[in-house]
Structures are given as structure tokens and as C-alpha cells.
Coordinates of C-alpha atoms in Angstrom, one line a residue:
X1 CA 62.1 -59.5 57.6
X2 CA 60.8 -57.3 55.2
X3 CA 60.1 -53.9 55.6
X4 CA 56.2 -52.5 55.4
X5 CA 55.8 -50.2 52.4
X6 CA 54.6 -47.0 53.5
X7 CA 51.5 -45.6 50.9
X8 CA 51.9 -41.7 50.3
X9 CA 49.0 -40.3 52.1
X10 CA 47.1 -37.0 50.0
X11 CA 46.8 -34.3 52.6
X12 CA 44.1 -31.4 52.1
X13 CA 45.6 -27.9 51.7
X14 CA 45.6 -26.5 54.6
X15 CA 43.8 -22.7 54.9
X16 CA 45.6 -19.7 54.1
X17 CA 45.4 -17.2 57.7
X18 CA 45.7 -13.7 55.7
X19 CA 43.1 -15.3 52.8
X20 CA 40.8 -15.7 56.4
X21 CA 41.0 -12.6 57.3
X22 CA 41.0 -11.0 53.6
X23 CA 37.7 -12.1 52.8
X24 CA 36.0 -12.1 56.6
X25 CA 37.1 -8.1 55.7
X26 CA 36.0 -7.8 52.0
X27 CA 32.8 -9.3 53.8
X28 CA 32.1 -6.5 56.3
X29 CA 33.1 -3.8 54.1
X30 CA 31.2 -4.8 51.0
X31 CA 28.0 -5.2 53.2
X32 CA 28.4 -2.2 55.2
X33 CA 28.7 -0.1 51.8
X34 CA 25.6 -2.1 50.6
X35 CA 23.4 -1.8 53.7
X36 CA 24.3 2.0 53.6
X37 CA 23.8 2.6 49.7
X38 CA 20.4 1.1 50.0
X39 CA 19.1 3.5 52.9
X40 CA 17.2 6.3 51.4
X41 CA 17.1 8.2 55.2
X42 CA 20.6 7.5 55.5
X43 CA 21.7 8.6 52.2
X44 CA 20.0 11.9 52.5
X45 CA 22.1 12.6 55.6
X46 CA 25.3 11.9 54.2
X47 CA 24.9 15.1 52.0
X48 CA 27.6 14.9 48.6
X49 CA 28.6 11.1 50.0
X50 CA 25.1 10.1 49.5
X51 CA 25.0 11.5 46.4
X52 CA 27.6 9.6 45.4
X53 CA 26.6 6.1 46.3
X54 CA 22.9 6.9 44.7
X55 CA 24.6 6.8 41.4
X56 CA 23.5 4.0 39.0
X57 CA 26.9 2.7 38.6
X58 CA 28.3 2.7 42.0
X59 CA 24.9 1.1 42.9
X60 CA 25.4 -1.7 40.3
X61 CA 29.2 -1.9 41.2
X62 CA 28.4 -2.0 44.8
X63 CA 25.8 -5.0 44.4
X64 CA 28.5 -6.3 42.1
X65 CA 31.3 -6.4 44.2
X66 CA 29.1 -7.8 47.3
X67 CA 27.9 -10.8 45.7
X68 CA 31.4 -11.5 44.5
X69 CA 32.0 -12.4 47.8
X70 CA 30.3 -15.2 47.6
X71 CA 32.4 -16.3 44.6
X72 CA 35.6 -15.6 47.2
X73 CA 34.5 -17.8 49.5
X74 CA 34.1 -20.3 46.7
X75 CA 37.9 -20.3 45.0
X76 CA 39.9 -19.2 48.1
X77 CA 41.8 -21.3 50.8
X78 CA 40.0 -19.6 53.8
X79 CA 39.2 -21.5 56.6
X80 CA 35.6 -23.3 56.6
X81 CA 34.2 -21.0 59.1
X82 CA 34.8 -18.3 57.0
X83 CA 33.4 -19.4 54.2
X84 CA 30.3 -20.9 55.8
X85 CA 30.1 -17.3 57.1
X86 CA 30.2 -15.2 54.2
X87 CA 28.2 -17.6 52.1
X88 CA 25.2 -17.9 54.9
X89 CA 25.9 -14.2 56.1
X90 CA 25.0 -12.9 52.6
X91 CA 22.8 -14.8 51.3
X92 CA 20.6 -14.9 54.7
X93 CA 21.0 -11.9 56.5
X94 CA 22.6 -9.1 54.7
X95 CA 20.8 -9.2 51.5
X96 CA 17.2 -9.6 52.9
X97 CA 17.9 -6.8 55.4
X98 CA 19.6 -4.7 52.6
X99 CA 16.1 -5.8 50.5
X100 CA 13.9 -4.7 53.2
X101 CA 15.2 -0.8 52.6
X102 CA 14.8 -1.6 49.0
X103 CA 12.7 -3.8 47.4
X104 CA 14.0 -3.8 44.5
X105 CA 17.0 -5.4 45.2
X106 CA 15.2 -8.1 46.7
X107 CA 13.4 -8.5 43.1
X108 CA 16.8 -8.6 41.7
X109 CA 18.2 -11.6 43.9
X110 CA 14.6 -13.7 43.3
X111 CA 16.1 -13.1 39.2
X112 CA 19.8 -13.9 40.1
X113 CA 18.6 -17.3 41.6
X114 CA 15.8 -17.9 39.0
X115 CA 18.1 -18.0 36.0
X116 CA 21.0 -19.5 37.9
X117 CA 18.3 -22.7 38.3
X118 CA 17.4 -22.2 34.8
X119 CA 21.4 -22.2 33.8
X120 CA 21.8 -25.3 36.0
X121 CA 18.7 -27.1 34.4
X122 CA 20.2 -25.9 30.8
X123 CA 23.8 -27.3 31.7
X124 CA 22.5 -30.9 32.2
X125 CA 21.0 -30.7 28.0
X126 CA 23.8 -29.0 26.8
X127 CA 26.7 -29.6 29.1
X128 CA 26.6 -32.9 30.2
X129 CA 24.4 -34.6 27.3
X130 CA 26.4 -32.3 24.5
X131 CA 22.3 -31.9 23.5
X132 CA 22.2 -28.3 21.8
X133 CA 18.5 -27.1 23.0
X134 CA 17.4 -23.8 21.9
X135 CA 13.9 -24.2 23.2
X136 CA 14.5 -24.4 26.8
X137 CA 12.4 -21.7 27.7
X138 CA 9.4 -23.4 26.5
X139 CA 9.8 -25.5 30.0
X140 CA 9.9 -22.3 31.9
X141 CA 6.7 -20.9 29.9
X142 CA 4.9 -24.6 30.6
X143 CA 5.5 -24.2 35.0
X144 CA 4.6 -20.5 34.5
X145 CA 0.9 -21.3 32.5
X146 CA 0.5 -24.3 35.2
X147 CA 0.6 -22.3 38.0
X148 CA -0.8 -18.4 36.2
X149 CA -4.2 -20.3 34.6
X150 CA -5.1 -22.1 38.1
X151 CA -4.1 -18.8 40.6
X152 CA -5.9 -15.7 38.3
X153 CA -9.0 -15.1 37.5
X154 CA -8.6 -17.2 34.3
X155 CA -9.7 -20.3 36.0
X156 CA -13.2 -19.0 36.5
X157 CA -13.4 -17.7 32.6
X158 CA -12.3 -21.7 31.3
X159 CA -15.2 -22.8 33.9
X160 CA -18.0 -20.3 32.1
X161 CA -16.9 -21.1 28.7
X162 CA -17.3 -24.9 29.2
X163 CA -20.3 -24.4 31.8
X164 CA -22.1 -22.8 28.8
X165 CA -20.6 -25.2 26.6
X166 CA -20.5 -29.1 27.7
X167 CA -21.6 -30.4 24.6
X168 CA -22.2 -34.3 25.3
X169 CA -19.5 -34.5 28.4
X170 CA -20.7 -36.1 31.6
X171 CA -19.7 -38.0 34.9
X172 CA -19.5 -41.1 31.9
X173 CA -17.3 -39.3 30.2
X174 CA -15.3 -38.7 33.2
X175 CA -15.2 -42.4 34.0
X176 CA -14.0 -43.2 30.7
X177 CA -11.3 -41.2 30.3
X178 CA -10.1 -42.8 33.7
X179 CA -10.7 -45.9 32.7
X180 CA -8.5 -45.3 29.6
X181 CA -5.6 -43.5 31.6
X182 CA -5.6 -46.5 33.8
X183 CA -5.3 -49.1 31.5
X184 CA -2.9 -47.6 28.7
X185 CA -1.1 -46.7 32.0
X186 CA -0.7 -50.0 32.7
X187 CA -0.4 -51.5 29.3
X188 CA 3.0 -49.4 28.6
X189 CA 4.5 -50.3 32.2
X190 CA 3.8 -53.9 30.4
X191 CA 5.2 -53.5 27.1
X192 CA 8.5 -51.3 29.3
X193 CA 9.1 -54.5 31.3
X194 CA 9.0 -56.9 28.1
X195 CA 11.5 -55.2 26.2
X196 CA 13.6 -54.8 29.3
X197 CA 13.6 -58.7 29.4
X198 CA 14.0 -59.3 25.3
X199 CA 15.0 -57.2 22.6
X200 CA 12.0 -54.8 21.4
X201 CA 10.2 -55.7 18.4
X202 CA 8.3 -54.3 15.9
X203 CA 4.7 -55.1 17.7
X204 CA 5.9 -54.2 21.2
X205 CA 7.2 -50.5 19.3
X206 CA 3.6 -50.0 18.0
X207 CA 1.9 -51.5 21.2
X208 CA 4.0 -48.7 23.1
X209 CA 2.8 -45.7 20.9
X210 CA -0.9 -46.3 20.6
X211 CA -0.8 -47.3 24.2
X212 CA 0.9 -43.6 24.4
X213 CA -1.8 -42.0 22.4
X214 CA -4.3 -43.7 24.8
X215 CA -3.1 -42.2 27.8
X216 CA -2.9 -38.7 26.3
X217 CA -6.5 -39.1 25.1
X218 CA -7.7 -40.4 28.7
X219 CA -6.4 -37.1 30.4
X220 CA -7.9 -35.0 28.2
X221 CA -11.5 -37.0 28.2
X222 CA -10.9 -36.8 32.1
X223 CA -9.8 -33.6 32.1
X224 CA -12.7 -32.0 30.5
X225 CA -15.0 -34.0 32.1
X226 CA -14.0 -32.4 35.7
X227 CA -13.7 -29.2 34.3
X228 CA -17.3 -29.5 33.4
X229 CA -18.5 -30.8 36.1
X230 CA -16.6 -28.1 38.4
X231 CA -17.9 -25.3 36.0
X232 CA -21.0 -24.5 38.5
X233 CA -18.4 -23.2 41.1
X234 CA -16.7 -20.4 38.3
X235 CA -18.4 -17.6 41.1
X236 CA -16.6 -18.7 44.2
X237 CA -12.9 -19.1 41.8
X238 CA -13.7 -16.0 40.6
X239 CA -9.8 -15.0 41.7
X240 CA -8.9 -18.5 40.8
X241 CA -8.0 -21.1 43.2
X242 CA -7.0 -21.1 47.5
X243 CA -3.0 -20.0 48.0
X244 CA -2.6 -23.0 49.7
X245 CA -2.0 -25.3 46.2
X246 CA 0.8 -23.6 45.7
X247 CA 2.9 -26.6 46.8
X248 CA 0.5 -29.2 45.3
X249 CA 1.3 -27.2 42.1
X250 CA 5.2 -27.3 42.5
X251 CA 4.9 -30.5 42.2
X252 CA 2.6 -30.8 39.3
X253 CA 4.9 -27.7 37.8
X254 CA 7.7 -30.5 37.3
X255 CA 5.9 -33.3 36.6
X256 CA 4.3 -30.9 33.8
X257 CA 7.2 -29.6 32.5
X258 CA 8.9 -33.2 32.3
X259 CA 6.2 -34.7 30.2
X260 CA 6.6 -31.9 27.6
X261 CA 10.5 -32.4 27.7
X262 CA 10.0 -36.2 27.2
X263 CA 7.0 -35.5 24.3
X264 CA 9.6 -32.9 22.6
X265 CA 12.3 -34.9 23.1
X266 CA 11.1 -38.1 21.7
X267 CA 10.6 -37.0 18.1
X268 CA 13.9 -35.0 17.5
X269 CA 16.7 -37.1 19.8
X270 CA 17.7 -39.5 16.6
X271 CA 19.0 -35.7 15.4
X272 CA 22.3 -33.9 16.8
X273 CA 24.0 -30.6 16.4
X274 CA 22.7 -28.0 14.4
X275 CA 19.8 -30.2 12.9
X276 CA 18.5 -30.9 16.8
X277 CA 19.2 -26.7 17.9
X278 CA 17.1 -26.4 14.6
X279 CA 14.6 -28.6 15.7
X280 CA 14.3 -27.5 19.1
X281 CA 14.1 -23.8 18.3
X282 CA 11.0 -24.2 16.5
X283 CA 9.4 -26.8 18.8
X284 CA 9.9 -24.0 21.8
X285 CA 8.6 -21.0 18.9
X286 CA 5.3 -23.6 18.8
X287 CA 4.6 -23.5 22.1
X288 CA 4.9 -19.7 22.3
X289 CA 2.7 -19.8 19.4
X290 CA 0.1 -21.9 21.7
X291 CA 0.3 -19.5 24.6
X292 CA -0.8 -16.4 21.9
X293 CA -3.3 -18.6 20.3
X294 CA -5.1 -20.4 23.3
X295 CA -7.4 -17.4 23.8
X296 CA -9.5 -18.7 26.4
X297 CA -6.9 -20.5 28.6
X298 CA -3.7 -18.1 28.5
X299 CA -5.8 -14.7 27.5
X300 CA -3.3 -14.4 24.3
X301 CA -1.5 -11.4 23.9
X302 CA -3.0 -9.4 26.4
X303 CA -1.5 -11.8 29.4
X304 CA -2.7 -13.5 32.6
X305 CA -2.9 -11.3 35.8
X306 CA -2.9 -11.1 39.0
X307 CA -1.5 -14.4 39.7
X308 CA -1.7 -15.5 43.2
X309 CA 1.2 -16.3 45.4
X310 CA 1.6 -18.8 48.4
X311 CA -0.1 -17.3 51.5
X312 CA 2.1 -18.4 54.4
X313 CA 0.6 -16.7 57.5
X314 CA 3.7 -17.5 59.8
X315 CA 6.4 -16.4 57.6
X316 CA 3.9 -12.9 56.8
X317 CA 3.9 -12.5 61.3
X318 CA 8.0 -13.2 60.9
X319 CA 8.8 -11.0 58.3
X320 CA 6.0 -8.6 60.0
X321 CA 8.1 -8.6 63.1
X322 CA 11.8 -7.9 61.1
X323 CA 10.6 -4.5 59.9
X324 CA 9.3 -5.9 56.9
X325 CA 6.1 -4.1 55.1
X326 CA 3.1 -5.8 54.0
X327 CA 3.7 -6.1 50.0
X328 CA 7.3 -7.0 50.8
X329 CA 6.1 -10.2 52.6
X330 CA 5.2 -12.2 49.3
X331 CA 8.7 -11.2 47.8
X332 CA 11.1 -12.4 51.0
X333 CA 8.8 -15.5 51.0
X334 CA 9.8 -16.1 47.3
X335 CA 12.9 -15.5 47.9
X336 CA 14.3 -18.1 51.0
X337 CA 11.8 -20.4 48.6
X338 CA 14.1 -20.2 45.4
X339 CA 17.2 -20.2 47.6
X340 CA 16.2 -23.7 49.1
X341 CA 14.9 -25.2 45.7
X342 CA 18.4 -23.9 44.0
X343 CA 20.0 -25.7 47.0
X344 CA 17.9 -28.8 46.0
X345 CA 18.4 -28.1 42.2
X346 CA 22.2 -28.2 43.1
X347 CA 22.9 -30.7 45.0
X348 CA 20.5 -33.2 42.6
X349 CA 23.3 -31.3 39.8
X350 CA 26.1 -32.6 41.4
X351 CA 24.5 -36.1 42.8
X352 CA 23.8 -37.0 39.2
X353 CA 27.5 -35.8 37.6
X354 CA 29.2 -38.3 39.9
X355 CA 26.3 -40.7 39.3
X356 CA 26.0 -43.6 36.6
X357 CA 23.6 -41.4 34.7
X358 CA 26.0 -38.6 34.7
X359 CA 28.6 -40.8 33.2
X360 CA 26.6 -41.5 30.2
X361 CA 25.4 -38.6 29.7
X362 CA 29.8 -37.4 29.3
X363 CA 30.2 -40.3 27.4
X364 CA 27.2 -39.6 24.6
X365 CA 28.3 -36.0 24.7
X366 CA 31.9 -37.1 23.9
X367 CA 31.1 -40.0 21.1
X368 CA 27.5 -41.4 20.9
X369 CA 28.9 -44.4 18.8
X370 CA 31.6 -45.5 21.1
X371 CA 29.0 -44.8 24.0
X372 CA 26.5 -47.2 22.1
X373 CA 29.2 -49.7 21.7
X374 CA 29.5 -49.6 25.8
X375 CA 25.5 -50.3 25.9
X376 CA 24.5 -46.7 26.7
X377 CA 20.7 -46.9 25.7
X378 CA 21.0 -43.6 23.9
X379 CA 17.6 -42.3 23.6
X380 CA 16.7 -43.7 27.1
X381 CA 19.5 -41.7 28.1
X382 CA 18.7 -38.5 26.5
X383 CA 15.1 -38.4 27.3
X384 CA 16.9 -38.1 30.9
X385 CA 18.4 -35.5 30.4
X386 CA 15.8 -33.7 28.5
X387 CA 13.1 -34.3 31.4
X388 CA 15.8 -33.4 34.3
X389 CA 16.4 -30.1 32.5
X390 CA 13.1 -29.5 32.2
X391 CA 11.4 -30.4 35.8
X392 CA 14.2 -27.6 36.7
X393 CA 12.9 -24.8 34.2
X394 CA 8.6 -25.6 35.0
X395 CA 9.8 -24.9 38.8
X396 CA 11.3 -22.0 38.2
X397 CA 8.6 -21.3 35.5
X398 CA 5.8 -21.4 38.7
X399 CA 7.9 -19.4 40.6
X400 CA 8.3 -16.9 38.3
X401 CA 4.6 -16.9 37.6
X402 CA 3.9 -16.1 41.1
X403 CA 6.6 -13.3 41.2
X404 CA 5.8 -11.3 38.5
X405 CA 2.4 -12.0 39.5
X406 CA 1.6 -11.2 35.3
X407 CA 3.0 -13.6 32.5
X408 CA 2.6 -13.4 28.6
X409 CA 3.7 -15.1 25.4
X410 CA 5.8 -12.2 25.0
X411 CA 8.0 -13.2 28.4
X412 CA 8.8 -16.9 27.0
X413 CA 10.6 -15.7 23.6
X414 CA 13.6 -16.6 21.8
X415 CA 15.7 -14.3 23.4
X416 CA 15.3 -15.9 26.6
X417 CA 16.4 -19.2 25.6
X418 CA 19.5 -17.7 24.3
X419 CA 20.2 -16.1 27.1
X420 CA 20.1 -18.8 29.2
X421 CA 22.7 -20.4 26.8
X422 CA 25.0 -17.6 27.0
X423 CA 25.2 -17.6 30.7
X424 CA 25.8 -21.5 30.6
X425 CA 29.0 -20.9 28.0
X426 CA 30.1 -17.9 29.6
X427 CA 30.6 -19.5 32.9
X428 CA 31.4 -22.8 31.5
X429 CA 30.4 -25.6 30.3
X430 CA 29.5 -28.4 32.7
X431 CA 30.2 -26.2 35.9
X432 CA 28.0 -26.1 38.2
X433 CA 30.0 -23.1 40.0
X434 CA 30.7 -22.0 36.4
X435 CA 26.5 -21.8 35.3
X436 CA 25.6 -20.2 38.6
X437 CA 28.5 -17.5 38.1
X438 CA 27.6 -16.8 34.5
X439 CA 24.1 -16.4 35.3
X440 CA 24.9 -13.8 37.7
X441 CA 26.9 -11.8 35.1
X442 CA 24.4 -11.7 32.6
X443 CA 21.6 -11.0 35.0
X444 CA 23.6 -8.1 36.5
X445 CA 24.6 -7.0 33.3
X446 CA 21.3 -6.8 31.9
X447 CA 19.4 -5.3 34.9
X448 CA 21.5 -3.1 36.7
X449 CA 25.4 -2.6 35.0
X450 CA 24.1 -1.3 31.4
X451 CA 20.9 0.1 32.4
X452 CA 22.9 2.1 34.4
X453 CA 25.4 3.2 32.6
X454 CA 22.7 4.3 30.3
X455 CA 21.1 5.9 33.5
X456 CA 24.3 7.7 34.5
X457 CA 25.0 9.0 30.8
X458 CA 21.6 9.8 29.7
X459 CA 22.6 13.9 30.7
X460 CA 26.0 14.3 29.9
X461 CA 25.3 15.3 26.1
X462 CA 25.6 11.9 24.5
X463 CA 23.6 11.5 20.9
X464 CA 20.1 9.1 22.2
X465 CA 21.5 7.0 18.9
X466 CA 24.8 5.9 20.6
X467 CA 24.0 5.9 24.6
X468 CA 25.0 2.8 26.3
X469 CA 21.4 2.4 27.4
X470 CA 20.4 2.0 23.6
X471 CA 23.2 -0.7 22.5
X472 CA 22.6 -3.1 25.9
X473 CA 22.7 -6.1 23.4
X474 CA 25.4 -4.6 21.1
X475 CA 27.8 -4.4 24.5
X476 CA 26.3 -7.4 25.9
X477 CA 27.3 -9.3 22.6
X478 CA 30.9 -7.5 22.5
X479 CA 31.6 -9.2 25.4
X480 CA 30.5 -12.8 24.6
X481 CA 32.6 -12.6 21.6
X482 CA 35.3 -11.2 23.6
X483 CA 35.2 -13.9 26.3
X484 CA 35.0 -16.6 23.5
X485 CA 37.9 -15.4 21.9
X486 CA 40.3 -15.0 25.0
X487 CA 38.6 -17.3 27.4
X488 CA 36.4 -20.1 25.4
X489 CA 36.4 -22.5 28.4
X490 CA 34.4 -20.0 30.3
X491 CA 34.9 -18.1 33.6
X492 CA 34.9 -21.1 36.0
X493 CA 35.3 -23.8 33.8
X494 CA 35.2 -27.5 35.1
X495 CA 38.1 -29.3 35.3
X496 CA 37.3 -31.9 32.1
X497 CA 36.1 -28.9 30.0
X498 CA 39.5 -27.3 30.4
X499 CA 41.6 -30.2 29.5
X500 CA 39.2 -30.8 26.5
X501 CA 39.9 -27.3 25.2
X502 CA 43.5 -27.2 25.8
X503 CA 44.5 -30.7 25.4
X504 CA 47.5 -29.8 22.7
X505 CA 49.3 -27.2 25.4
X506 CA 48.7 -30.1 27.8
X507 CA 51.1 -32.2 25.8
X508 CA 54.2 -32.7 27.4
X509 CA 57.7 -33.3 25.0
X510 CA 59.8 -36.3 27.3
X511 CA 62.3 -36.8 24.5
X512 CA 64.9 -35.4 26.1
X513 CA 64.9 -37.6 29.0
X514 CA 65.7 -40.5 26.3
X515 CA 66.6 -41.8 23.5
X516 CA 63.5 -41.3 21.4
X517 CA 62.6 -38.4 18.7
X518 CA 61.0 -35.2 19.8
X519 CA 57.5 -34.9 19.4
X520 CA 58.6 -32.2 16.9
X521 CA 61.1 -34.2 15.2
X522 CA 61.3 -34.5 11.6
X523 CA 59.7 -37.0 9.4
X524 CA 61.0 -40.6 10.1
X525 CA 61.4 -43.6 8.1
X526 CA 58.4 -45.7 9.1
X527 CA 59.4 -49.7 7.4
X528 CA 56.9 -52.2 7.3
X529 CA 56.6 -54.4 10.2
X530 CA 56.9 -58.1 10.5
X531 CA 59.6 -58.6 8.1
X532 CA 62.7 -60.4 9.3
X533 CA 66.0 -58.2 9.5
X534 CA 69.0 -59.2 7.0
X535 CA 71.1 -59.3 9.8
X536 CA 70.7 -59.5 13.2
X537 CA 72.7 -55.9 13.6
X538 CA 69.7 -54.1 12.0
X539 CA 66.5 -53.2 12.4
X540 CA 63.8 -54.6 12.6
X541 CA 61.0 -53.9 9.4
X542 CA 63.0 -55.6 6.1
X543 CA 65.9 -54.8 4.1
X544 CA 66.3 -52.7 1.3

């Protein structure tokens, strides 16, 4: 009989007790201190302590060291409980109660969460797809204007402007323009399912673009058409459209956004490197240009506002009920409604990195010839990728909107683009954990660490030229340096970015467990194979 060959089994670590009780403690202290720091009664009976905590930087440090416990719960063997409790305790309970004594703080999470979406949308184009995009926040500025034209008294100034000016645009025009949407709609689903079945040729290329210059004609015919037509109700939108399309317009937010990420995308994507972050940059600078330009849809310079937010009348009688005040309902409604869609944005993250999709996307990123050799449809691919990243940013983009409850051209720059990248590369690469911890830093860093350290400094004697409030981007850029030079992986890098980076310390040197040369081993005599040996005591490669 033989005997049954036992596989090793892989067991899970099992939890650490004292890491359990370390961070169910760094828990309760860290939210104690920042329930307490952000009660203005409180504070102002606890005399010189008070004091104290009011300081800019123990306020920032505070906030700081509080959300880092979510980061704990993350990285450390703790049981699950714990960490289901620390994660949901902070995120659901202590920072909307701590939010209700200050509203700012509240404002400051909705930011956190809005950039760590934006990071995550980013990481997909540039982590995953190796797709250098330095016009990413031209995604966020196309949500924003979707949502801010509709929901602000802008609406009702496009409906004057073409009421007074319909020029020959009827309910004929109207039907046209569907008519045309509908069949160039049809026409290119067509043409897609012909070249799926044979190889695309040079009429099915050309049938595909005019059909594509159809469409976008259709939707603007129909487009102006209802806007005409609607232009005799500009008195009752005079503060632009009901609340309650706020969802409708989430929706149409990402299906926005996506269509200008596939339209930008399909011109540059035969490009790579610096020639597409070239490319890109100025494609996003164009539609900032629009936005200052397009007087009579996005007000130019000057800015939409108010923008309406999502009325929600049982949330407003919850939050009514918590302690909550009236303009504070808008802002914790905002806030569970970017936590969820991060959730979403998340989970869609990691369902498509373990997908098919998410393979190709690695395998372009790594070599786009070899990945075109496997049958990877590269710009099918890319176009993807482009469109995932940006349905993420027009979400966020509408949220945003509805937040600030104001947007301009001058919130949808250059600078915000970049930043985004830099909290992507600072917390790694192709990390989901990584993207979501690196937009915290930079977040923090630019809205509460170095304004206040400027804050704290601003009286102690220190020339205006040379304050720490006055060089925010000079520090900020001292430390991306700094963590590209000691840590270019990132601060939670993935796994596959740290073995790419490190791959020559990874190396290991097994000559000594045989007979063979060192991996450092002098130059040996390499003979040419397939010659026959003198003799059959030497070796093989010819004689001399």
C-alpha cells in the first residue's frame, strides 16, 4: 500500500492579542482628544489645557493622528472585530459627531474622500495602464459643469438667451436630431459587430467615424431643440432645476465624463510617455479654456453660484434629531454620500485589478508590444481605462459642485491635476491602500499641517518672506523629492510595484550551494556551441 501524500495546507496568521488591544486603545484615546479639541464650550473650561489643544498644529496633529487609525487597522494583525470597529467607529460615528461641533472638519473629511476617489480614478490611467495623464482634472471640471449649469440660476439665463434667440430651431428640428442619434447609434453598433467578426477595413474605419460625427451632430440638433422649446419656463427655473435630479444627474455626471475621456482619449492613445502627458496637458488646459470662454453657459471667470444640493427630507429630520444644525444638514448628507460612492469606487478598483481587464491593462503598462503579441486590443484597452478613470473624477466633479456650492475655471487648473498625481506616486503606484493614503497626506498637508504651521508662526517674529505659510509648495515639494529619493515605491506600495523597483536586491546568489560561478564571478570563457569535443574528457564547445 502506498502511503497518501499529505499537501501542506497555508494557514492565515493568526491575530496578535496586545496589537488588539493597542489599537482598540489608540482608538479611544485619539477620539476622545479629537471630540474634546473640537468643543469650543469645552475648551473654554479647560482654561491653559484648552489653550493648548486650540493651537493650529496640535489641531492638525490631532486630526492627523486620528485618521491614522484607520491606516492601523489596515497594516496590523488585530483581530477582525477590532478592525471592523475602528474603521466603522471613525468613519461613522466619531467624525460626524466630532463634525457637528465643527463644521469644518466635516468640510475637511468630504475633501479627504473627494481626492482619495479622484487618486483611485487617476491610479487606474497611470497605475495600472502605465498611461501618463496630466489632464485628469478636466473630468472633474466636466461632472462639476454638469451638475453647477442645471442646479444655479444659470439654467434659466441659457433658456432667455435661446428663447430670444431660436433662430430656425423647431419641434422638426428636434425630431431630426433624434432621428440622426438613433440611427448613427445604430449604424456604429453595426459596423462594432462586423469588425468583431472580420478584420476592420478601410470602409468599416471611415463608416465608424462619420457614423461618430452623426451622432455628436444629432445631440446637439436635439439638444438645442429642447432647450428651445423649454425656454418659456426660464421664470419658474429661475434657481435652476428641482433637488431631486440630483441622482438622475450622478448618473449622467459619469456617463458625461466617460464620453469626454473616450473623445480625448481616442486621438492621443497611438502616443506614450512624455509625448501623451504632453498631449494630455493641453487637451485638459482646452477644456479650462472652454469653461472661461463659454460666457453664457459657465458665466466665465466670474463663476457659477449657488449650486443646489440634494434635498433629502428624511436624512435633514435624522440629522435634525442628532444635534445637527440646519446648514450642517447638506454637508453630513454629502458626506455618508461620498463615503458610500468611495466604497463603490473601491471595490469596482479592486474587482477590475483581479479581472481580465486589469490584466491587460499590467501587461500594456509593462510592454505594449509583447502585450499586442498576446492579442491585447491596445487601443480598445486603453480607451478603458481612460473612460473608468474618468466616470470616477465627473462623480466626484458633481459632488464637488454641490459642495462648494460655487465652481470656476480657476478651481479645474493645472495644479490640480498634478496634485492628484503626486498623491497617487506618493502612496504608490497601483495601491489602492497606497492612493487612498497619499491622498490623505497631501490633503492634510495642504489644508490643515502647513497652513498651520504658518498660523502658529505668523507672531513669533518670523520675516512674512520666509514663514512656513508663504513656502506651502516649496515644503510640499521638499517632501516629494525627499520621499522619491528614499522611498520611490511610495508609502504603501503594492506588492508588484515593490518587486519592479527593487528587483536587483531581490536577486539571490545560490552559488555556493554548488558547483556553478557566483553571480559576481569573473568573466568566463564562453566557446561556441555545437561543436564536437576533441576528446571525450573535455568540454563541450570545440577545441582550440
Amino acid at each position: 500500500m502506498t502511503a497518501a501524500v499529505r499537501t501542506p495546507q497555508t494557514t492565515k496568521p493568526t491575530p496578535a492579542p496586545e496589537r488588539t488591544i493597542m489599537l482598540v486603545l489608540i482608538f479611544l484615546v485619539t477620539s476622545a482628544l479629537l471630540l474634546i479639541s473640537h468643543n469650543a464650550p469645552l475648551l473654554d473650561r479647560l482654561g491653559g489645557l484648552g489653550t493648548f489643544l486650540r493651537n493650529p498644529i496640535v489641531e492638525a496633529l490631532l486630526v492627523s493622528l486620528f485618521l491614522a487609525n484607520i491606516l492601523f487597522a489596515h497594516l496590523w494583525r488585530a483581530a477582525p472585530w477590532a478592525k471592523a470597529l475602528v474603521g466603522l467607529g471613525s468613519l461613522l460615528f466619531v467624525l460626524p459627531l466630532a463634525g457637528r461641533e465643527d463644521t469644518s472638519l466635516l468640510d475637511l473629511s468630504i475633501q479627504i474622500m473627494i481626492f482619495a476617489a479622484l487618486a483611485l480614478g487617476l491610479n487606474i490611467v497611470v497605475g495600472l495602464a502605465g498611461l501618463l495623464d496630466l489632464g485628469y482634472v478636466a473630468f472633474f471640471a466636466v461632472g462639476a459643469y454638469t451638475w453647477g449649469i442645471f442646479a444655479s440660476p444659470r439654467f434659466a439665463e441659457v433658456l432667455r438667451y435661446y428663447g430670444e434667440n431660436p433662430g430656425a430651431t423647431n419641434a422638426g428640428t428636434l425630431a431630426i436630431g433624434l432621428f440622426l442619434v438613433v440611427v448613427t447609434a445604430a449604424s456604429m453598433v453595426y459596423v462594432n459587430r462586423l469588425t468583431a467578426r472580420t478584420a476592420p477595413t478601410r470602409m468599416t474605419t471611415w463608416s465608424f467615424r462619420l457614423a461618430s460625427i452623426g451622432l455628436i451632430a444629432g445631440l446637439v440638433l436635439a439638444s438645442r431643440a429642447a432647450i428651445v422649446l423649454m425656454s418659456g419656463q426660464a421664470g419658474s427655473l429661475a434657481s435652476g432645476i428641482d433637488p431631486g435630479f440630483f441622482w438622475l444627474f450622478l448618473a449622467l455626471s459619469i456617463m458625461a465624463a466617460a464620453i469626454v475621456g473616450v473623445l480625448i482619449g481616442l486621438p492621443v492613445l497611438r502616443l506614450k510617455g512624455d509625448y501623451l502627458a504632453i498631449i494630455t496637458l493641453g487637451l485638459g488646459e482646452v477644456i479650462r479654456v472652454l469653461a472661461n470662454n463659454l460666457d453664457l453657459y459657465t458665466a466665465g471667470s466670474q463663476g457659477i453660484t449657488p449650486i443646489k444640493s440634494a434635498s433629502v427630507p428624511w436624512f435633514n429630520a435624522v440629522a435634525g434629531a442628532l444635534g445637527f444644525s440646519e446648514d450642517q444638514y447638506y454637508l453630513l448628507f454629502l458626506y455618508f454620500l461620498v463615503l458610500i460612492v468611495v466604497a463603490v469606487i473601491l471595490t469596482v478598483n479592486v474587482r477590475l485589478d483581479r479581472s481580465r481587464i486589469g490584466r491587460a491593462w499590467i501587461a500594456i503598462r509593462d510592454d505594449e508590444v509583447a502585450a499586442q503579441a498576446m492579442g491585447v486590443p491596445l487601443v480598445q484597452t486603453k480607451l478603458i481605462a481612460f473612460a473608468t478613470g474618468a466616470s470616477f473624477a465627473g462623480v466626484m466633479g458633481m459632488i464637488f459642485a454641490a459642495k462648494q456650492t460655487f465652481i470656476s475655471p480657476e478651481s479645474f487648473n493645472l495644479f490640480q491635476s498634478i496634485g492628484v498625481l503626486s498623491m497617487v506616486i506618493l502612496g504608490g503606484m497601483g495601491s489602492f491602500p497606497g492612493v487612498i493614503l497619499g491622498a490623505a497626506v497631501v490633503t492634510l498637508l495642504n489644508l490643515r499641517i502647513l497652513p498651520g504651521l504658518g498660523e502658529a508662526t505668523a507672531n513669533l517674529g518670523i520675516p512674512q518672506q520666509v514663514n512656513p505659510g508663504q513656502l506651502q509648495r516649496l515644503i510640499f515639494g521638499i517632501i516629494l523629492v525627499a520621499m522619491m529619493l528614499l522611498r520611490p515605491e511610495g508609502l504603501l506600495p503594492s506588492r508588484r510595484r515593490t518587486l519592479e523597483l527593487h528587483h536587483d536586491d531581490n536577486q539571490e546568489d545560490d552559488s555556493g550551494h554548488g558547483s556553478g560561478g557566483g553571480l559576481n564571478a569573473g568573466p568566463i570563457e564562453v566557446l561556441s556551441p555545437g561543436l564536437a569535443p576533441a576528446s571525450e574528457n573535455e568540454r563541450s564547445g570545440g577545441t582550440k
